[in-house]
Amino acid sequence: MTDTIADRLARLGHQLPEASGPAANYVPVTRIGALAFISGQVSAGVTGRLGAELTVEQGQAAAAAAALSLLAQIDRLVEGDVTRIGRVARLGIFVAATPEFTQHPLVGNGASDLVVAVLGEAGRHARTTVGVASLPRGAAVEVEAIVELKDGRA
Amino acid sequence: MTDTIADRLARLGHQLPEASGPAANYVPVTRIGALAFISGQVSAGVTGRLGAELTVEQGQAAAAAAALSLLAQIDRLVEGDVTRIGRVARLGIFVAATPEFTQHPLVGNGASDLVVAVLGEAGRHARTTVGVASLPRGAAVEVEAIVELKDGRA
Amino acid sequence: MTDTIADRLARLGHQLPEASGPAANYVPVTRIGALAFISGQVSAGVTGRLGAELTVEQGQAAAAAAALSLLAQIDRLVEGDVTRIGRVARLGIFVAATPEFTQHPLVGNGASDLVVAVLGEAGRHARTTVGVASLPRGAAVEVEAIVELKDGRA
């Protein structure tokens, strides 16, 4: 458990993106006691809707891209020290989808699988996956998280 | 307060369903301190959209079905002991609906009413009810929860 | 920091609305330890969808209207004493939108900016903004919150 999120992603063939900074009047992360609330991260560069322009495989790639941005926020929060991550409590997964689309769970696995591949048991989360009409900047997937941290710092 | 969730449901004419187990890399429930995060539960067997194929009454039945699955998760979490439930903090209610549909609160009551009928004051929750494009497996309603537990077990 | 939410809103040209009471079997606010969970508040009087009937500016006004109702709930929760507000942890912002709409963040700023204008640093929150098919009573925007309170009262 002494390697970093970036190390683990590299072994999986992913590069840790730059964590986005504060935008306007909201911030990427707030912390209340042991809980960190992470703002919704959209799938950078992957736009379109499931059931229309995108296949399930493309949706999974979009979910993984959103999860990468989420991991970048978590990495910054714990300053690269994965031992400070207690547990990913919950992922909220929003999939841009048509009314006819039914395979949201498969798309969501693109995010869930990457989080667990990188964080192991600490990454096993509760989740809610729904199909929405549209997402910021036309993104295909948006993922938010609540994460437990182990230290008591405020 | 010595009867179980199953007992109370039986008196209301409902049978407690089997709580679903872990699926892929996510789990039905995570626990952080006193808070339990329960994954979104879909209305088993009730598919379609409000404003299209389904009436409000059918939507309420779908919301109750999703709430039943939620109660099954809570029951398993507290091992049948309702006195361990502190408070249902929040329900997130997602209703598959057309753009023209407006009666989401009535649909949501199908979940809220059942949770309060079974858990009493401990079941009175904050909630957010929205209309989404589509839900996993074509479900009509999906409900997630955050629940306070009374004991200090991690 | 000795003036009230109503005072601050008045200086911004807004009037604090009446906080809505319990409806049916759910309540406007639950409190678990230091966390308050505030039910989704819809934009009273502003209906329609972004990308169809409403401009971005109208959407921002709707988001501000929903945030006003949220602030009314927070005001009632702290009995007018803003020093009891620790931090707004998270806003969930649901925008009724067409599949083609992309400017959800701009709409969401209508809520974020008002919360920060009124609460200052304590108001700077994590947020998730998504486009949904429809909202209760045809509302254009719905906003929910998780807020940290400073005192230890249950």
Short mmCIF file of C-alpha atoms in Angstrom, two decimals:
data_model
loop_
_atom_site.label_atom_id
_atom_site.label_comp_id
_atom_site.label_asym_id
_atom_site.label_seq_id
_atom_site.Cartn_x
_atom_site.Cartn_y
_atom_site.Cartn_z
CA MET A 1 0.00 0.00 0.00
CA THR A 2 2.98 2.35 -0.30
CA ASP A 3 2.61 3.21 -3.95
CA THR A 4 0.55 6.16 -5.14
CA ILE A 5 -2.65 6.44 -7.14
CA ALA A 6 -0.52 7.61 -10.08
CA ASP A 7 1.69 4.50 -9.79
CA ARG A 8 -1.31 2.20 -9.75
CA LEU A 9 -2.94 3.94 -12.69
CA ALA A 10 0.29 3.74 -14.67
CA ARG A 11 0.36 -0.03 -14.20
CA LEU A 12 -3.20 -0.11 -15.58
CA GLY A 13 -2.14 1.97 -18.58
CA HIS A 14 -3.78 5.18 -17.40
CA GLN A 15 -2.23 8.55 -16.69
CA LEU A 16 -3.45 10.52 -13.69
CA PRO A 17 -5.00 13.74 -15.06
CA GLU A 18 -4.50 17.13 -13.46
CA ALA A 19 -7.13 17.68 -10.77
CA SER A 20 -9.34 20.60 -11.79
CA GLY A 21 -9.28 23.60 -9.46
CA PRO A 22 -12.14 25.62 -8.00
CA ALA A 23 -14.59 26.92 -10.61
CA ALA A 24 -16.71 29.96 -9.88
CA ASN A 25 -18.24 29.67 -6.43
CA TYR A 26 -17.96 25.97 -5.95
CA VAL A 27 -14.97 23.83 -5.10
CA PRO A 28 -13.88 20.34 -6.18
CA VAL A 29 -13.90 18.94 -2.64
CA THR A 30 -15.29 19.82 0.77
CA ARG A 31 -14.44 18.03 3.94
CA ILE A 32 -16.66 17.56 6.98
CA GLY A 33 -15.01 15.46 9.67
CA ALA A 34 -14.00 12.15 8.14
CA LEU A 35 -16.14 12.63 5.02
CA ALA A 36 -14.95 14.23 1.78
CA PHE A 37 -17.62 15.30 -0.72
CA ILE A 38 -16.24 15.34 -4.27
CA SER A 39 -17.96 17.42 -6.95
CA GLY A 40 -19.37 15.68 -10.01
CA GLN A 41 -16.60 15.00 -12.55
CA VAL A 42 -17.58 14.75 -16.21
CA SER A 43 -16.06 12.47 -18.83
CA ALA A 44 -13.55 14.83 -20.43
CA GLY A 45 -13.60 14.47 -24.18
CA VAL A 46 -16.36 11.87 -24.34
CA THR A 47 -19.70 13.37 -25.34
CA GLY A 48 -23.01 11.97 -26.56
CA ARG A 49 -25.77 9.75 -25.23
CA LEU A 50 -26.05 6.07 -24.53
CA GLY A 51 -28.75 4.57 -26.71
CA ALA A 52 -27.99 7.13 -29.43
CA GLU A 53 -24.44 8.05 -30.54
CA LEU A 54 -22.54 5.88 -28.05
CA THR A 55 -22.10 2.14 -27.61
CA VAL A 56 -21.95 0.54 -24.17
CA GLU A 57 -18.18 0.15 -24.61
CA GLN A 58 -17.82 3.86 -25.34
CA GLY A 59 -19.98 4.59 -22.31
CA GLN A 60 -17.71 2.47 -20.15
CA ALA A 61 -14.70 4.40 -21.43
CA ALA A 62 -16.53 7.63 -20.57
CA ALA A 63 -17.29 6.36 -17.06
CA ALA A 64 -13.62 5.43 -16.64
CA ALA A 65 -12.60 8.92 -17.81
CA ALA A 66 -14.89 10.52 -15.21
CA ALA A 67 -13.52 8.15 -12.55
CA LEU A 68 -9.96 9.17 -13.52
CA SER A 69 -10.83 12.79 -12.75
CA LEU A 70 -12.37 11.66 -9.47
CA LEU A 71 -9.19 9.74 -8.59
CA ALA A 72 -7.17 12.88 -9.39
CA GLN A 73 -9.26 14.80 -6.85
CA ILE A 74 -8.82 12.05 -4.25
CA ASP A 75 -5.06 11.93 -4.95
CA ARG A 76 -4.76 15.67 -4.36
CA LEU A 77 -6.89 15.43 -1.24
CA VAL A 78 -4.64 12.79 0.37
CA GLU A 79 -1.48 14.31 -1.14
CA GLY A 80 -0.67 11.04 -2.89
CA ASP A 81 -0.88 8.96 0.30
CA VAL A 82 -3.41 6.20 -0.37
CA THR A 83 -3.16 4.95 3.21
CA ARG A 84 -5.17 8.05 4.21
CA ILE A 85 -8.18 6.78 2.23
CA GLY A 86 -10.58 4.96 4.52
CA ARG A 87 -13.31 3.91 2.14
CA VAL A 88 -15.13 5.15 -0.92
CA ALA A 89 -18.60 5.36 0.64
CA ARG A 90 -20.66 6.10 -2.43
CA LEU A 91 -20.46 6.86 -6.14
CA GLY A 92 -23.27 8.72 -7.87
CA ILE A 93 -23.13 7.82 -11.56
CA PHE A 94 -25.14 9.87 -14.05
CA VAL A 95 -25.30 8.50 -17.60
CA ALA A 96 -26.60 10.66 -20.47
CA ALA A 97 -29.08 8.26 -22.02
CA THR A 98 -32.16 7.91 -24.16
CA PRO A 99 -35.51 6.87 -22.64
CA GLU A 100 -35.08 3.41 -24.20
CA PHE A 101 -31.61 2.67 -22.78
CA THR A 102 -31.46 -0.06 -20.11
CA GLN A 103 -27.78 -0.98 -19.60
CA HIS A 104 -26.75 1.77 -17.19
CA PRO A 105 -25.16 -0.72 -14.77
CA LEU A 106 -22.74 -1.96 -17.45
CA VAL A 107 -21.76 1.63 -18.22
CA GLY A 108 -21.33 2.38 -14.50
CA ASN A 109 -18.94 -0.57 -14.17
CA GLY A 110 -16.45 1.47 -16.20
CA ALA A 111 -16.15 3.76 -13.17
CA SER A 112 -16.60 1.14 -10.43
CA ASP A 113 -14.03 -1.24 -11.88
CA LEU A 114 -11.35 1.44 -12.21
CA VAL A 115 -11.88 2.73 -8.67
CA VAL A 116 -11.54 -0.80 -7.26
CA ALA A 117 -8.57 -1.63 -9.54
CA VAL A 118 -6.75 1.38 -8.10
CA LEU A 119 -7.93 1.44 -4.46
CA GLY A 120 -8.63 -2.24 -3.78
CA GLU A 121 -11.02 -3.06 -0.93
CA ALA A 122 -11.10 0.62 0.12
CA GLY A 123 -12.59 1.34 -3.28
CA ARG A 124 -15.62 -0.94 -2.97
CA HIS A 125 -18.53 1.47 -2.78
CA ALA A 126 -22.28 1.79 -2.66
CA ARG A 127 -23.55 3.35 -5.86
CA THR A 128 -26.57 4.79 -7.62
CA THR A 129 -26.67 4.75 -11.43
CA VAL A 130 -29.34 6.63 -13.37
CA GLY A 131 -29.93 7.83 -16.95
CA VAL A 132 -30.23 11.61 -17.34
CA ALA A 133 -31.37 13.84 -20.20
CA SER A 134 -28.07 15.69 -20.61
CA LEU A 135 -24.87 16.59 -18.77
CA PRO A 136 -22.54 19.61 -18.62
CA ARG A 137 -20.74 20.28 -21.91
CA GLY A 138 -22.50 17.33 -23.52
CA ALA A 139 -20.55 14.80 -21.43
CA ALA A 140 -21.61 11.17 -21.63
CA VAL A 141 -21.05 10.38 -17.94
CA GLU A 142 -20.67 12.33 -14.68
CA VAL A 143 -19.48 10.73 -11.44
CA GLU A 144 -19.49 12.18 -7.91
CA ALA A 145 -18.25 10.58 -4.68
CA ILE A 146 -18.33 10.60 -0.90
CA VAL A 147 -15.06 9.30 0.52
CA GLU A 148 -14.04 8.50 4.08
CA LEU A 149 -10.60 9.70 5.11
CA LYS A 150 -8.70 8.06 7.90
CA ASP A 151 -6.99 10.93 9.63
CA GLY A 152 -8.82 13.40 11.81
CA ARG A 153 -7.69 16.57 10.05
CA ALA A 154 -10.38 19.11 9.28
CA MET B 1 -40.34 -1.84 18.88
CA THR B 2 -39.44 -5.50 19.31
CA ASP B 3 -40.92 -6.79 16.07
CA THR B 4 -38.87 -6.98 12.89
CA ILE B 5 -39.12 -5.21 9.56
CA ALA B 6 -40.47 -8.46 8.11
CA ASP B 7 -43.19 -8.58 10.81
CA ARG B 8 -44.25 -5.02 10.12
CA LEU B 9 -44.29 -5.55 6.37
CA ALA B 10 -46.37 -8.69 6.80
CA ARG B 11 -49.02 -6.70 8.68
CA LEU B 12 -49.07 -4.25 5.74
CA GLY B 13 -49.52 -7.13 3.30
CA HIS B 14 -45.97 -7.05 1.96
CA GLN B 15 -43.32 -9.73 1.98
CA LEU B 16 -39.73 -8.75 2.69
CA PRO B 17 -37.73 -9.56 -0.46
CA GLU B 18 -34.29 -11.14 -0.39
CA ALA B 19 -31.63 -8.42 -0.12
CA SER B 20 -29.50 -8.43 -3.25
CA GLY B 21 -25.82 -9.22 -2.75
CA PRO B 22 -22.73 -7.45 -4.07
CA ALA B 23 -22.72 -6.98 -7.85
CA ALA B 24 -19.46 -6.55 -9.70
CA ASN B 25 -17.25 -4.05 -7.91
CA TYR B 26 -19.89 -2.27 -5.92
CA VAL B 27 -21.71 -3.34 -2.78
CA PRO B 28 -25.27 -2.84 -1.55
CA VAL B 29 -24.23 -0.95 1.59
CA THR B 30 -21.18 0.84 2.94
CA ARG B 31 -20.87 2.08 6.46
CA ILE B 32 -18.89 5.10 7.64
CA GLY B 33 -19.26 5.71 11.36
CA ALA B 34 -22.97 6.06 12.14
CA LEU B 35 -23.95 6.49 8.49
CA ALA B 36 -24.95 3.68 6.13
CA PHE B 37 -25.01 4.46 2.41
CA ILE B 38 -27.42 2.18 0.57
CA SER B 39 -27.05 1.64 -3.18
CA GLY B 40 -29.90 2.60 -5.48
CA GLN B 41 -32.58 -0.11 -5.55
CA VAL B 42 -34.74 -0.40 -8.66
CA SER B 43 -38.41 -1.33 -8.79
CA ALA B 44 -38.13 -5.04 -9.53
CA GLY B 45 -40.63 -6.06 -12.17
CA VAL B 46 -42.11 -2.60 -12.74
CA THR B 47 -40.77 -1.00 -15.91
CA GLY B 48 -41.82 1.94 -18.07
CA ARG B 49 -42.08 5.71 -17.72
CA LEU B 50 -44.44 8.00 -15.88
CA GLY B 51 -46.26 10.19 -18.35
CA ALA B 52 -46.11 7.41 -20.95
CA GLU B 53 -46.90 3.75 -20.17
CA LEU B 54 -47.51 4.12 -16.44
CA THR B 55 -50.20 5.78 -14.35
CA VAL B 56 -49.38 7.60 -11.10
CA GLU B 57 -50.82 4.63 -9.19
CA GLN B 58 -48.50 2.24 -11.04
CA GLY B 59 -45.62 4.60 -10.31
CA GLN B 60 -46.48 4.56 -6.61
CA ALA B 61 -46.46 0.76 -6.67
CA ALA B 62 -43.04 0.89 -8.37
CA ALA B 63 -41.73 3.30 -5.71
CA ALA B 64 -43.04 0.96 -3.01
CA ALA B 65 -41.31 -1.99 -4.71
CA ALA B 66 -37.99 -0.11 -4.73
CA ALA B 67 -38.54 0.86 -1.07
CA LEU B 68 -39.16 -2.80 -0.23
CA SER B 69 -35.72 -3.68 -1.61
CA LEU B 70 -34.27 -0.80 0.40
CA LEU B 71 -35.93 -2.11 3.57
CA ALA B 72 -34.48 -5.54 2.82
CA GLN B 73 -31.00 -4.00 2.75
CA ILE B 74 -31.66 -2.13 6.00
CA ASP B 75 -33.03 -5.30 7.60
CA ARG B 76 -29.90 -7.23 6.69
CA LEU B 77 -27.71 -4.36 7.90
CA VAL B 78 -29.28 -4.32 11.38
CA GLU B 79 -29.76 -8.12 11.39
CA GLY B 80 -33.49 -7.70 11.90
CA ASP B 81 -33.14 -5.46 14.96
CA VAL B 82 -35.08 -2.27 14.19
CA THR B 83 -33.93 -0.66 17.43
CA ARG B 84 -30.51 -0.28 15.82
CA ILE B 85 -31.95 2.12 13.21
CA GLY B 86 -31.43 5.72 14.31
CA ARG B 87 -33.02 7.64 11.49
CA VAL B 88 -33.49 7.48 7.74
CA ALA B 89 -31.58 10.66 6.88
CA ARG B 90 -32.38 10.93 3.20
CA LEU B 91 -34.07 9.17 0.30
CA GLY B 92 -33.03 9.92 -3.26
CA ILE B 93 -35.98 9.05 -5.51
CA PHE B 94 -35.44 8.80 -9.27
CA VAL B 95 -38.58 8.46 -11.39
CA ALA B 96 -38.33 7.48 -15.07
CA ALA B 97 -40.55 10.16 -16.60
CA THR B 98 -41.38 12.09 -19.72
CA PRO B 99 -40.49 15.79 -20.03
CA GLU B 100 -44.17 16.66 -19.53
CA PHE B 101 -44.70 14.72 -16.29
CA THR B 102 -45.21 16.84 -13.15
CA GLN B 103 -46.47 14.52 -10.38
CA HIS B 104 -43.15 13.12 -9.17
CA PRO B 105 -43.97 13.89 -5.50
CA LEU B 106 -47.08 11.69 -5.63
CA VAL B 107 -45.01 8.86 -7.09
CA GLY B 108 -42.32 9.36 -4.46
CA ASN B 109 -44.93 9.03 -1.72
CA GLY B 110 -45.16 5.35 -2.64
CA ALA B 111 -41.66 4.96 -1.19
CA SER B 112 -41.92 7.53 1.62
CA ASP B 113 -45.21 6.17 2.93
CA LEU B 114 -43.97 2.58 3.08
CA VAL B 115 -40.73 3.53 4.86
CA VAL B 116 -42.67 5.48 7.50
CA ALA B 117 -45.35 2.78 7.82
CA VAL B 118 -42.60 0.29 8.64
CA LEU B 119 -40.12 2.38 10.62
CA GLY B 120 -42.37 5.03 12.21
CA GLU B 121 -40.73 8.29 13.33
CA ALA B 122 -37.27 6.86 12.56
CA GLY B 123 -38.41 6.57 8.96
CA ARG B 124 -39.27 10.24 8.45
CA HIS B 125 -36.65 11.42 5.99
CA ALA B 126 -35.45 14.31 3.88
CA ARG B 127 -35.88 13.50 0.22
CA THR B 128 -35.13 14.62 -3.31
CA THR B 129 -37.42 13.46 -6.13
CA VAL B 130 -36.53 14.02 -9.78
CA GLY B 131 -37.63 12.72 -13.20
CA VAL B 132 -34.90 10.95 -15.17
CA ALA B 133 -34.63 9.80 -18.78
CA SER B 134 -34.22 6.10 -18.01
CA LEU B 135 -33.19 3.70 -15.28
CA PRO B 136 -31.30 0.38 -15.12
CA ARG B 137 -33.17 -2.49 -16.79
CA GLY B 138 -36.01 -0.13 -17.74
CA ALA B 139 -37.15 0.25 -14.12
CA ALA B 140 -39.81 2.85 -13.39
CA VAL B 141 -38.32 4.00 -10.06
CA GLU B 142 -34.96 3.80 -8.26
CA VAL B 143 -34.51 4.71 -4.58
CA GLU B 144 -31.29 5.16 -2.60
CA ALA B 145 -30.85 6.03 1.09
CA ILE B 146 -28.57 7.32 3.78
CA VAL B 147 -29.47 5.82 7.16
CA GLU B 148 -28.18 6.59 10.63
CA LEU B 149 -27.44 3.57 12.79
CA LYS B 150 -27.46 3.78 16.56
CA ASP B 151 -24.60 1.56 17.59
CA GLY B 152 -20.98 2.55 17.12
CA ARG B 153 -19.82 -0.52 15.21
CA ALA B 154 -17.67 0.13 12.15
CA MET C 1 -21.14 37.71 11.01
CA THR C 2 -23.88 38.93 13.36
CA ASP C 3 -26.52 39.69 10.75
CA THR C 4 -29.05 37.11 9.63
CA ILE C 5 -29.62 35.31 6.33
CA ALA C 6 -32.68 37.54 5.85
CA ASP C 7 -30.55 40.69 6.36
CA ARG C 8 -27.99 39.53 3.84
CA LEU C 9 -30.62 38.58 1.28
CA ALA C 10 -32.30 41.95 1.73
CA ARG C 11 -29.05 43.71 0.84
CA LEU C 12 -28.91 41.58 -2.32
CA GLY C 13 -32.47 42.56 -3.19
CA HIS C 14 -34.02 39.21 -2.26
CA GLN C 15 -36.68 38.43 0.31
CA LEU C 16 -36.31 35.30 2.42
CA PRO C 17 -39.28 33.06 1.55
CA GLU C 18 -41.24 31.11 4.13
CA ALA C 19 -39.59 27.73 4.71
CA SER C 20 -41.98 24.99 3.61
CA GLY C 21 -43.12 22.61 6.32
CA PRO C 22 -43.27 18.82 6.34
CA ALA C 23 -45.18 17.34 3.41
CA ALA C 24 -46.72 13.92 3.68
CA ASN C 25 -44.24 11.48 5.19
CA TYR C 26 -41.06 13.35 4.48
CA VAL C 27 -39.59 16.37 6.19
CA PRO C 28 -37.64 19.39 4.91
CA VAL C 29 -34.55 18.64 7.02
CA THR C 30 -33.07 15.75 8.96
CA ARG C 31 -30.08 16.05 11.21
CA ILE C 32 -27.50 13.33 11.94
CA GLY C 33 -24.72 14.56 14.20
CA ALA C 34 -23.14 17.60 12.58
CA LEU C 35 -24.76 16.96 9.19
CA ALA C 36 -28.10 18.39 8.05
CA PHE C 37 -29.73 16.82 5.00
CA ILE C 38 -32.03 19.29 3.24
CA SER C 39 -34.78 18.02 0.94
CA GLY C 40 -34.75 19.06 -2.71
CA GLN C 41 -36.25 22.54 -3.13
CA VAL C 42 -37.83 23.39 -6.48
CA SER C 43 -37.80 26.76 -8.23
CA ALA C 44 -41.16 28.15 -7.11
CA GLY C 45 -42.93 29.81 -10.00
CA VAL C 46 -40.29 29.05 -12.63
CA THR C 47 -41.28 26.16 -14.86
CA GLY C 48 -40.07 24.82 -18.20
CA ARG C 49 -36.91 23.27 -19.61
CA LEU C 50 -33.51 24.61 -20.49
CA GLY C 51 -32.89 24.18 -24.18
CA ALA C 52 -36.62 24.57 -24.87
CA GLU C 53 -38.77 27.29 -23.25
CA LEU C 54 -36.11 28.81 -21.01
CA THR C 55 -32.96 30.84 -21.66
CA VAL C 56 -29.81 30.35 -19.58
CA GLU C 57 -30.60 33.61 -17.78
CA GLN C 58 -34.07 32.34 -16.88
CA GLY C 59 -32.50 29.10 -15.72
CA GLN C 60 -30.12 31.01 -13.47
CA ALA C 61 -33.07 32.87 -11.96
CA ALA C 62 -34.77 29.51 -11.37
CA ALA C 63 -31.63 28.14 -9.69
CA ALA C 64 -31.50 31.24 -7.48
CA ALA C 65 -35.19 30.76 -6.59
CA ALA C 66 -34.51 27.16 -5.55
CA ALA C 67 -31.46 28.32 -3.56
CA LEU C 68 -33.63 30.91 -1.79
CA SER C 69 -35.91 28.13 -0.56
CA LEU C 70 -32.83 26.20 0.54
CA LEU C 71 -31.55 29.23 2.46
CA ALA C 72 -34.97 29.54 4.11
CA GLN C 73 -34.63 25.96 5.35
CA ILE C 74 -31.10 26.62 6.60
CA ASP C 75 -32.25 29.84 8.30
CA ARG C 76 -34.99 27.98 10.15
CA LEU C 77 -32.59 25.21 11.07
CA VAL C 78 -30.11 27.60 12.73
CA GLU C 79 -32.90 29.86 14.01
CA GLY C 80 -31.42 32.82 12.15
CA ASP C 81 -27.96 32.41 13.68
CA VAL C 82 -25.52 32.12 10.75
CA THR C 83 -22.60 31.48 13.12
CA ARG C 84 -24.07 28.00 13.66
CA ILE C 85 -23.46 27.11 9.99
CA GLY C 86 -20.16 25.27 9.63
CA ARG C 87 -20.01 24.66 5.91
CA VAL C 88 -22.28 23.87 2.99
CA ALA C 89 -20.78 20.47 2.13
CA ARG C 90 -22.60 19.76 -1.11
CA LEU C 91 -25.30 21.05 -3.44
CA GLY C 92 -27.09 18.66 -5.78
CA ILE C 93 -28.43 20.72 -8.69
CA PHE C 94 -31.00 19.16 -11.03
CA VAL C 95 -31.82 21.16 -14.17
CA ALA C 96 -34.83 20.25 -16.33
CA ALA C 97 -33.18 20.18 -19.74
CA THR C 98 -33.37 18.85 -23.27
CA PRO C 99 -30.93 16.19 -24.50
CA GLU C 100 -29.12 18.88 -26.51
CA PHE C 101 -28.54 21.33 -23.66
CA THR C 102 -24.91 21.73 -22.50
CA GLN C 103 -24.74 24.80 -20.24
CA HIS C 104 -25.85 23.25 -16.96
CA PRO C 105 -22.87 24.74 -15.06
CA LEU C 106 -23.93 28.29 -15.96
CA VAL C 107 -27.45 27.55 -14.75
CA GLY C 108 -26.11 26.01 -11.56
CA ASN C 109 -24.12 29.16 -10.85
CA GLY C 110 -27.44 30.89 -10.17
CA ALA C 111 -27.66 28.75 -7.03
CA SER C 112 -23.95 28.60 -6.16
CA ASP C 113 -23.44 32.35 -6.45
CA LEU C 114 -26.41 33.18 -4.22
CA VAL C 115 -25.36 30.71 -1.53
CA VAL C 116 -21.83 32.16 -1.45
CA ALA C 117 -23.09 35.78 -1.62
CA VAL C 118 -25.14 35.08 1.51
CA LEU C 119 -22.92 32.70 3.49
CA GLY C 120 -19.42 33.70 2.34
CA GLU C 121 -16.64 31.13 2.74
CA ALA C 122 -18.99 28.81 4.68
CA GLY C 123 -21.11 28.70 1.54
CA ARG C 124 -18.40 27.38 -0.80
CA HIS C 125 -19.57 23.87 -1.62
CA ALA C 126 -18.88 20.78 -3.67
CA ARG C 127 -21.61 20.33 -6.25
CA THR C 128 -23.05 18.00 -8.87
CA THR C 129 -25.09 19.48 -11.71
CA VAL C 130 -27.06 17.29 -14.12
CA GLY C 131 -29.85 17.68 -16.68
CA VAL C 132 -33.01 15.72 -15.91
CA ALA C 133 -36.12 14.89 -17.95
CA SER C 134 -38.59 16.67 -15.65
CA LEU C 135 -39.04 17.94 -12.11
CA PRO C 136 -41.91 18.15 -9.60
CA ARG C 137 -44.69 20.53 -10.71
CA GLY C 138 -42.79 21.31 -13.92
CA ALA C 139 -40.06 23.21 -12.04
CA ALA C 140 -37.01 24.28 -14.03
CA VAL C 141 -34.49 23.61 -11.26
CA GLU C 142 -34.34 21.62 -8.01
CA VAL C 143 -31.54 22.01 -5.45
CA GLU C 144 -30.75 19.85 -2.41
CA ALA C 145 -27.98 20.30 0.18
CA ILE C 146 -25.90 18.70 2.88
CA VAL C 147 -24.82 21.28 5.45
CA GLU C 148 -22.45 21.01 8.39
CA LEU C 149 -23.65 22.64 11.59
CA LYS C 150 -21.23 23.79 14.25
CA ASP C 151 -22.98 22.97 17.49
CA GLY C 152 -23.41 19.45 18.78
CA ARG C 153 -27.17 19.52 19.23
CA ALA C 154 -29.08 16.55 17.87
#
